[in-house]
Coordinates of C-alpha atoms in Angstrom, one line a residue:
M1219 CA 24.5 7.6 19.3
P1220 CA 26.9 6.8 16.5
D1221 CA 26.7 3.8 14.1
T1222 CA 27.9 1.0 16.3
A1223 CA 29.8 -0.7 13.5
K1224 CA 30.7 2.2 11.2
D1225 CA 34.4 1.2 11.0
A1226 CA 33.7 -2.4 10.1
Q1227 CA 35.1 -3.2 6.6
D1228 CA 34.2 -6.9 6.1
T1229 CA 31.7 -7.4 3.3
L1230 CA 28.7 -9.6 3.7
S1231 CA 26.2 -11.2 1.4
L1232 CA 23.2 -9.4 2.9
S1233 CA 22.3 -6.3 4.9
V1234 CA 18.9 -6.0 6.5
V1235 CA 17.5 -2.5 6.9
L1236 CA 14.9 -1.8 9.6
S1237 CA 13.8 1.7 10.2
V1238 CA 12.0 2.3 13.6
Y1239 CA 10.0 5.2 14.8
N1240 CA 8.1 4.7 18.1
G1241 CA 7.9 1.0 17.5
E1242 CA 8.5 -0.3 21.0
E1243 CA 5.4 -2.5 20.8
F1244 CA 6.8 -4.5 17.8
V1245 CA 10.5 -3.9 17.5
A1246 CA 11.7 -6.8 19.7
D1247 CA 9.7 -9.3 17.7
A1248 CA 10.9 -7.8 14.4
I1249 CA 14.5 -8.1 15.4
K1250 CA 14.1 -11.6 16.9
C1251 CA 12.6 -13.0 13.7
I1252 CA 15.5 -11.6 11.7
L1253 CA 18.2 -13.0 14.1
D1254 CA 16.5 -16.4 14.1
Q1255 CA 16.8 -16.7 10.3
T1256 CA 18.2 -20.0 9.0
Y1257 CA 20.4 -17.9 6.7
T1258 CA 23.0 -16.2 8.9
D1259 CA 25.5 -14.3 6.7
F1260 CA 23.9 -10.8 7.3
E1261 CA 24.0 -7.7 9.3
L1262 CA 20.9 -6.0 10.7
I1263 CA 21.0 -2.2 10.4
C1264 CA 18.5 -0.7 12.8
I1265 CA 17.8 3.0 12.2
N1266 CA 16.2 4.7 15.3
D1267 CA 14.4 7.5 13.5
G1268 CA 14.0 9.9 16.4
S1269 CA 11.8 7.6 18.5
K1270 CA 10.4 9.1 21.6
D1271 CA 9.5 5.8 23.3
G1272 CA 11.6 2.9 24.4
S1273 CA 12.5 1.6 20.9
L1274 CA 16.2 2.6 21.1
A1275 CA 16.7 0.9 24.4
I1276 CA 15.3 -2.4 23.1
M1277 CA 17.5 -2.2 20.0
E1278 CA 20.6 -1.5 22.2
Q1279 CA 19.8 -4.7 24.2
F1280 CA 19.9 -6.8 21.1
A1281 CA 23.0 -5.1 19.8
A1282 CA 24.8 -5.9 23.1
R1283 CA 24.0 -9.6 22.6
D1284 CA 24.5 -10.0 18.9
K1285 CA 27.3 -8.4 16.9
R1286 CA 25.3 -8.6 13.7
V1287 CA 23.0 -5.8 15.0
R1288 CA 24.1 -2.3 14.1
I1289 CA 22.3 0.8 15.3
I1290 CA 22.1 4.2 13.7
D1291 CA 20.5 6.8 16.0
Q1292 CA 19.3 10.0 14.3
D1293 CA 16.8 12.8 14.6
N1294 CA 13.4 12.0 12.9
T1295 CA 13.6 12.3 9.1
G1296 CA 10.8 10.1 8.0
L1297 CA 11.0 6.6 6.5
T1298 CA 12.4 7.4 3.1
I1299 CA 15.4 9.4 4.2
A1300 CA 16.0 6.9 7.0
L1301 CA 16.1 4.1 4.5
R1302 CA 18.5 6.0 2.3
R1303 CA 20.9 6.3 5.3
G1304 CA 20.5 2.6 6.1
V1305 CA 21.3 1.4 2.6
D1306 CA 24.2 3.8 2.4
A1307 CA 25.7 2.3 5.5
A1308 CA 25.1 -1.3 4.3
R1309 CA 28.0 -3.6 3.5
G1310 CA 26.0 -6.4 2.0
E1311 CA 25.9 -7.3 -1.7
Y1312 CA 22.1 -7.5 -1.3
I1313 CA 19.7 -5.4 0.7
A1314 CA 16.7 -7.0 2.6
R1315 CA 13.9 -4.8 3.9
M1316 CA 11.9 -5.4 7.1
D1317 CA 9.2 -3.3 8.6
V1318 CA 9.0 -3.0 12.3
D1319 CA 5.4 -4.2 12.7
D1320 CA 5.7 -7.2 10.3
W1321 CA 7.2 -10.7 10.5
S1322 CA 9.6 -12.7 8.4
M1323 CA 9.4 -16.5 8.3
P1324 CA 12.6 -18.2 9.5
D1325 CA 13.6 -19.5 6.1
R1326 CA 12.8 -16.2 4.2
F1327 CA 16.4 -15.2 3.6
E1328 CA 17.5 -18.7 2.8
K1329 CA 15.0 -19.2 0.0
Q1330 CA 15.2 -15.7 -1.4
M1331 CA 19.0 -15.7 -1.5
A1332 CA 19.0 -19.2 -3.1
L1333 CA 16.9 -17.8 -6.0
L1334 CA 19.2 -14.8 -6.4
R1335 CA 22.2 -17.1 -6.5
Q1336 CA 20.6 -19.5 -8.9
Q1337 CA 19.6 -16.6 -11.3
P1338 CA 22.3 -13.9 -11.0
E1339 CA 20.6 -11.8 -13.6
L1340 CA 17.8 -11.0 -11.1
V1341 CA 18.1 -7.6 -9.4
A1342 CA 15.3 -8.2 -6.8
V1343 CA 13.2 -11.0 -5.4
T1344 CA 9.8 -10.9 -3.7
C1345 CA 7.6 -13.6 -2.3
D1346 CA 4.0 -14.3 -1.2
V1347 CA 2.8 -12.0 1.6
E1348 CA 0.2 -13.0 4.2
H1349 CA -1.7 -10.0 5.5
F1350 CA -2.8 -10.4 9.2
Y1351 CA -4.6 -8.5 11.9
D1352 CA -3.2 -7.5 15.3
D1353 CA -4.7 -10.6 16.9
G1354 CA -2.8 -12.8 14.5
T1355 CA -5.8 -13.7 12.4
P1356 CA -4.9 -13.9 8.6
S1357 CA -6.7 -11.6 6.3
H1358 CA -5.5 -12.8 2.9
T1359 CA -2.4 -13.8 1.0
A1360 CA -1.0 -11.6 -1.8
K1361 CA 0.6 -13.7 -4.5
I1362 CA 2.3 -13.0 -7.9
R1363 CA 1.6 -15.8 -10.3
K1364 CA 2.2 -13.9 -13.5
D1365 CA 5.4 -14.3 -15.5
A1366 CA 7.7 -11.9 -13.6
R1367 CA 8.9 -10.6 -17.0
V1368 CA 5.5 -8.9 -17.3
L1369 CA 5.8 -7.0 -14.0
P1370 CA 7.0 -3.8 -15.7
L1371 CA 3.5 -3.6 -17.4
Y1372 CA 1.6 -4.2 -14.1
L1373 CA 3.7 -1.6 -12.4
V1374 CA 2.2 1.0 -14.7
F1375 CA -1.2 0.3 -13.1
T1376 CA -0.4 -0.2 -9.5
N1377 CA 2.3 -1.3 -7.0
R1378 CA 2.0 -4.9 -8.2
I1379 CA 4.9 -6.0 -6.0
G1380 CA 2.3 -5.4 -3.2
G1381 CA 4.6 -4.3 -0.4
H1382 CA 8.0 -3.3 0.7
G1383 CA 9.3 -5.3 3.6
Q1384 CA 9.4 -8.6 1.8
M1385 CA 11.8 -7.5 -0.9
I1386 CA 15.5 -8.3 -1.3
Y1387 CA 17.4 -6.4 -4.0
R1388 CA 20.9 -5.9 -5.2
R1389 CA 22.7 -3.0 -3.7
D1390 CA 24.6 -2.0 -6.8
A1391 CA 21.3 -2.0 -8.8
Y1392 CA 19.7 0.2 -6.1
H1393 CA 22.6 2.7 -6.3
A1394 CA 22.4 2.7 -10.1
T1395 CA 18.8 4.0 -9.8
G1396 CA 19.7 6.8 -7.4
G1397 CA 18.1 5.1 -4.5
Y1398 CA 15.0 6.0 -2.6
D1399 CA 13.7 9.4 -3.7
P1400 CA 12.4 11.7 -0.9
N1401 CA 10.1 13.4 -3.4
Y1402 CA 8.1 10.2 -3.5
N1403 CA 7.7 9.5 0.2
L1404 CA 4.7 7.4 1.3
A1405 CA 5.1 5.5 -2.0
E1406 CA 8.9 5.2 -1.9
D1407 CA 8.6 1.5 -2.6
Y1408 CA 6.4 1.8 -5.6
D1409 CA 8.7 4.5 -7.0
L1410 CA 11.8 2.4 -6.4
W1411 CA 10.4 -0.8 -8.0
T1412 CA 9.5 1.1 -11.2
R1413 CA 13.1 2.3 -11.5
L1414 CA 14.8 -0.8 -10.2
I1415 CA 13.1 -3.1 -12.6
E1416 CA 14.7 -1.1 -15.4
Q1417 CA 18.1 -2.4 -14.1
G1418 CA 17.0 -6.1 -14.6
P1419 CA 14.3 -8.7 -14.0
F1420 CA 12.6 -9.5 -10.7
G1421 CA 12.1 -13.0 -9.3
V1422 CA 9.4 -14.5 -7.2
V1423 CA 9.6 -17.2 -4.5
P1424 CA 6.0 -18.6 -4.7
E1425 CA 5.8 -19.3 -0.9
T1426 CA 4.5 -17.2 2.0
L1427 CA 7.8 -16.0 3.6
Y1428 CA 6.5 -12.6 4.9
R1429 CA 3.6 -11.5 7.1
Y1430 CA 2.3 -8.0 6.8
R1431 CA 0.3 -6.5 9.7
T1432 CA -2.8 -4.7 8.4
G1433 CA -5.8 -2.8 9.9
H1434 CA -3.9 -0.8 12.4
D1435 CA -2.4 2.7 12.7
S1436 CA 0.3 2.4 10.1
I1437 CA 2.1 5.0 8.1
S1438 CA 0.1 4.1 5.1
S1439 CA -3.3 4.2 6.9
R1440 CA -2.5 7.6 8.4
N1441 CA -1.5 9.1 5.1
A1442 CA -3.8 7.3 2.7
I1443 CA -4.9 10.4 0.7
R1444 CA -1.4 11.7 0.2
Q1445 CA -0.1 8.2 -0.6
N1446 CA -2.8 8.0 -3.3
E1447 CA -1.7 11.3 -4.8
I1448 CA 1.9 10.3 -4.9
S1449 CA 1.1 6.9 -6.4
C1450 CA -0.9 8.6 -9.1
L1451 CA 2.1 10.7 -10.0
I1452 CA 4.2 7.6 -10.4
R1453 CA 1.4 6.0 -12.4
C1454 CA 1.3 8.9 -14.8
R1455 CA 5.1 8.9 -15.2
Q1456 CA 5.2 5.2 -15.9
Y1457 CA 2.3 5.3 -18.4
E1458 CA 4.0 8.1 -20.4
K1459 CA 7.3 6.3 -20.3
L1460 CA 5.7 3.2 -21.8
T1461 CA 3.3 4.7 -24.3
G1462 CA 4.9 8.1 -25.0
E1463 CA 1.5 9.7 -24.2
P1464 CA 0.4 11.6 -21.0
L1465 CA -2.1 10.1 -18.6
D1466 CA -5.0 12.3 -17.2
P1467 CA -4.4 12.5 -13.4
E1468 CA -8.1 11.9 -12.8
I1469 CA -8.0 8.7 -14.9
A1470 CA -4.8 7.7 -12.9
K1471 CA -6.8 8.1 -9.7
A1472 CA -9.6 5.9 -11.1
M1473 CA -7.0 3.4 -12.2
Y1474 CA -5.7 3.4 -8.6
A1475 CA -9.2 2.7 -7.3
F1476 CA -9.5 -0.2 -9.8
G1477 CA -6.1 -1.6 -9.0
M1478 CA -6.7 -1.4 -5.3
N1479 CA -10.2 -2.8 -5.4
R1480 CA -11.7 0.4 -4.2
S1481 CA -15.2 1.7 -5.0
L1482 CA -15.6 3.1 -8.5
A1483 CA -18.9 4.9 -7.6
E1484 CA -17.3 8.3 -7.5
Y1485 CA -16.2 8.1 -11.1
S1486 CA -18.4 8.7 -14.1
P1487 CA -19.3 6.0 -16.6
G1488 CA -17.0 7.8 -19.1
Q1489 CA -14.1 7.8 -16.8
I1490 CA -14.6 4.1 -16.1
S1491 CA -14.6 3.4 -19.8
E1492 CA -11.5 5.6 -20.3
V1493 CA -9.6 3.6 -17.6
S1494 CA -10.2 0.5 -19.6
E1495 CA -9.1 2.2 -22.8
V1496 CA -5.8 3.5 -21.5
M1497 CA -5.1 0.1 -20.0
H1498 CA -5.8 -1.5 -23.3
H1499 CA -3.3 0.9 -24.9
A1500 CA -0.7 0.2 -22.3
V1501 CA -1.1 -3.6 -22.7
N1502 CA -0.9 -3.4 -26.5
T1503 CA 2.1 -1.1 -26.4
F1504 CA 4.0 -3.3 -23.9
F1505 CA 3.5 -6.5 -25.9
S1506 CA 4.4 -4.8 -29.2
K1507 CA 7.7 -3.7 -27.6
N1508 CA 8.2 -7.2 -26.1
P1509 CA 7.1 -9.7 -28.8
E1510 CA 9.0 -12.5 -27.0
L1511 CA 6.3 -12.3 -24.3
K1512 CA 3.3 -12.7 -26.6
S1513 CA 2.5 -16.0 -25.0
E1514 CA 1.5 -14.0 -21.9
L1515 CA -1.0 -11.8 -23.7
F1516 CA -3.9 -14.1 -23.4
D1517 CA -3.5 -14.6 -19.7
T1518 CA -3.0 -10.8 -19.2
R1519 CA -6.2 -9.9 -21.0
R1520 CA -8.1 -12.7 -19.3
G1521 CA -6.9 -11.5 -15.9
F1522 CA -8.1 -8.0 -16.5
S1523 CA -11.4 -9.2 -17.7
S1524 CA -11.8 -11.1 -14.5
N1525 CA -10.7 -8.1 -12.5
W1526 CA -13.4 -6.0 -14.1
W1527 CA -15.9 -8.7 -13.4
W1528 CA -15.1 -8.7 -9.8
R1529 CA -15.7 -4.9 -9.8
R1530 CA -19.2 -5.3 -11.0
D1531 CA -20.5 -5.2 -7.4
H1532 CA -19.0 -1.8 -6.8
V1533 CA -22.2 -0.3 -8.1
T1534 CA -25.8 -1.5 -8.1
W1535 CA -28.2 -2.0 -11.0
A1536 CA -29.9 1.2 -9.8
D1537 CA -26.8 3.0 -11.1
F1538 CA -27.2 1.4 -14.6
P1539 CA -24.7 3.7 -16.5
R1540 CA -21.8 2.8 -14.3
K1541 CA -22.8 -0.9 -14.1
A1542 CA -23.0 -1.0 -17.9
A1543 CA -19.6 0.7 -18.3
I1544 CA -18.0 -2.0 -16.0
L1545 CA -19.7 -4.9 -17.8
S1546 CA -18.7 -3.4 -21.1
N1547 CA -15.1 -3.5 -19.9
V1548 CA -15.5 -7.1 -18.9
L1549 CA -16.6 -8.0 -22.5
S1550 CA -13.9 -5.9 -24.2
W1551 CA -11.1 -7.6 -22.2
G1552 CA -12.7 -11.0 -22.6
F1553 CA -13.0 -10.6 -26.3
G1554 CA -9.4 -9.4 -26.5
A1555 CA -8.3 -12.5 -24.6
L1556 CA -10.1 -14.8 -27.1
V1557 CA -8.4 -12.9 -30.0
A1558 CA -5.0 -13.4 -28.3
K1559 CA -5.7 -17.1 -27.8
Y1560 CA -7.2 -18.0 -31.2
L1561 CA -5.8 -15.3 -33.5
P1562 CA -2.4 -14.7 -31.9
N1563 CA -0.9 -13.2 -35.1

C-alpha cells in the first residue's frame, strides 16, 4: 500500500511518527490518544513495518475517518529503518515520537510545543515519563530535574533522556545529524540523542505527559543483551569525544550496570573503583570545558554520591571487597561535592 498522502505539500508544525509491527493489541489506543490531543496542527505517520496481524487494517480504519492519519505500508525492516522512512516522509517542522504500546497524555503536544516556541534555541523537548504495567498499575516515574544544559555529560554514562516515545525534536536538527543510524539499532534513541544535543540544547517539561508500558515482551526486553552491547559502544564513543581518551569496554559495561541500577556483583572491586574514576574524569573534564555551568558541579557530585550509596545493597557484607569499593566511591563523590560547595575555585 502506498503512502496515503505522499503528494500532500502543505507544511505543518508537527509530524508524529509511529512505527508498528504486530501491534494490533495496542495500536488503536495509541492512535486514539494522538488524535485526541488538545494540540491539533499535526499529521500522524503510521508505518506498518510488515505486520502479520491485523495492525494494518486497524490503521486503515483510522485513516479513513481522519485525514491527519497517513499510512506507509512496507516490508519488515526493523524499527530504526522504519523510523528513518517515517521522518523522511514528514512535513512537520518538528517530529514527535510515539511507541505503539505506550500512551500520550491529551495535553502532551500542547505543552511540549509551547516550550519549543517559547525557547526557539531548543532542538528537542522531553518530559516526565510514568512507567506502568499491563494492568495499568504505575511502576515509577522517570524525571529529569537537573539543569538540562548538563545533559551532554549524563549522556556519556547512560541514556539519561530515559526513553524515546516522549520526545519532540526539530526536523532540521535531526537531518543535520544524519538521522537514525541503522548501525545502532536497539539503542537508536540513545545514539540519536548524543548527536542531536550537539546541534543545540534540550528542554524539559517537568510534568508527566507520557506513559511507558513496562514488564512485557517489548523490543528492548527481547534484545536486552544486544542492546547493552550497542549502548556500551555509544558510551565508549561519547567518553572519548569528551575526554580524548578511550574507555575500556568492560568498564563501559560496568558503568551501564551502575547507570541502570543493575547488580554490580559480577564486577571486581577494581572495576567498581575504576568506574568511579572514569566518571570523575568525565565530570571534571566537562565542567572545565563549560565553566559557565560550575554552579551545577556541587549538585552533580552530590547526585553521584547518592547514586553510589543506593548501590550499596547490590552486594552483602559477606562480599566485603566489593562493598568497600562501593562505599569508598560514596565517600569520594561526597568529598568532591563538599569541595565544589565550599571551595568552588
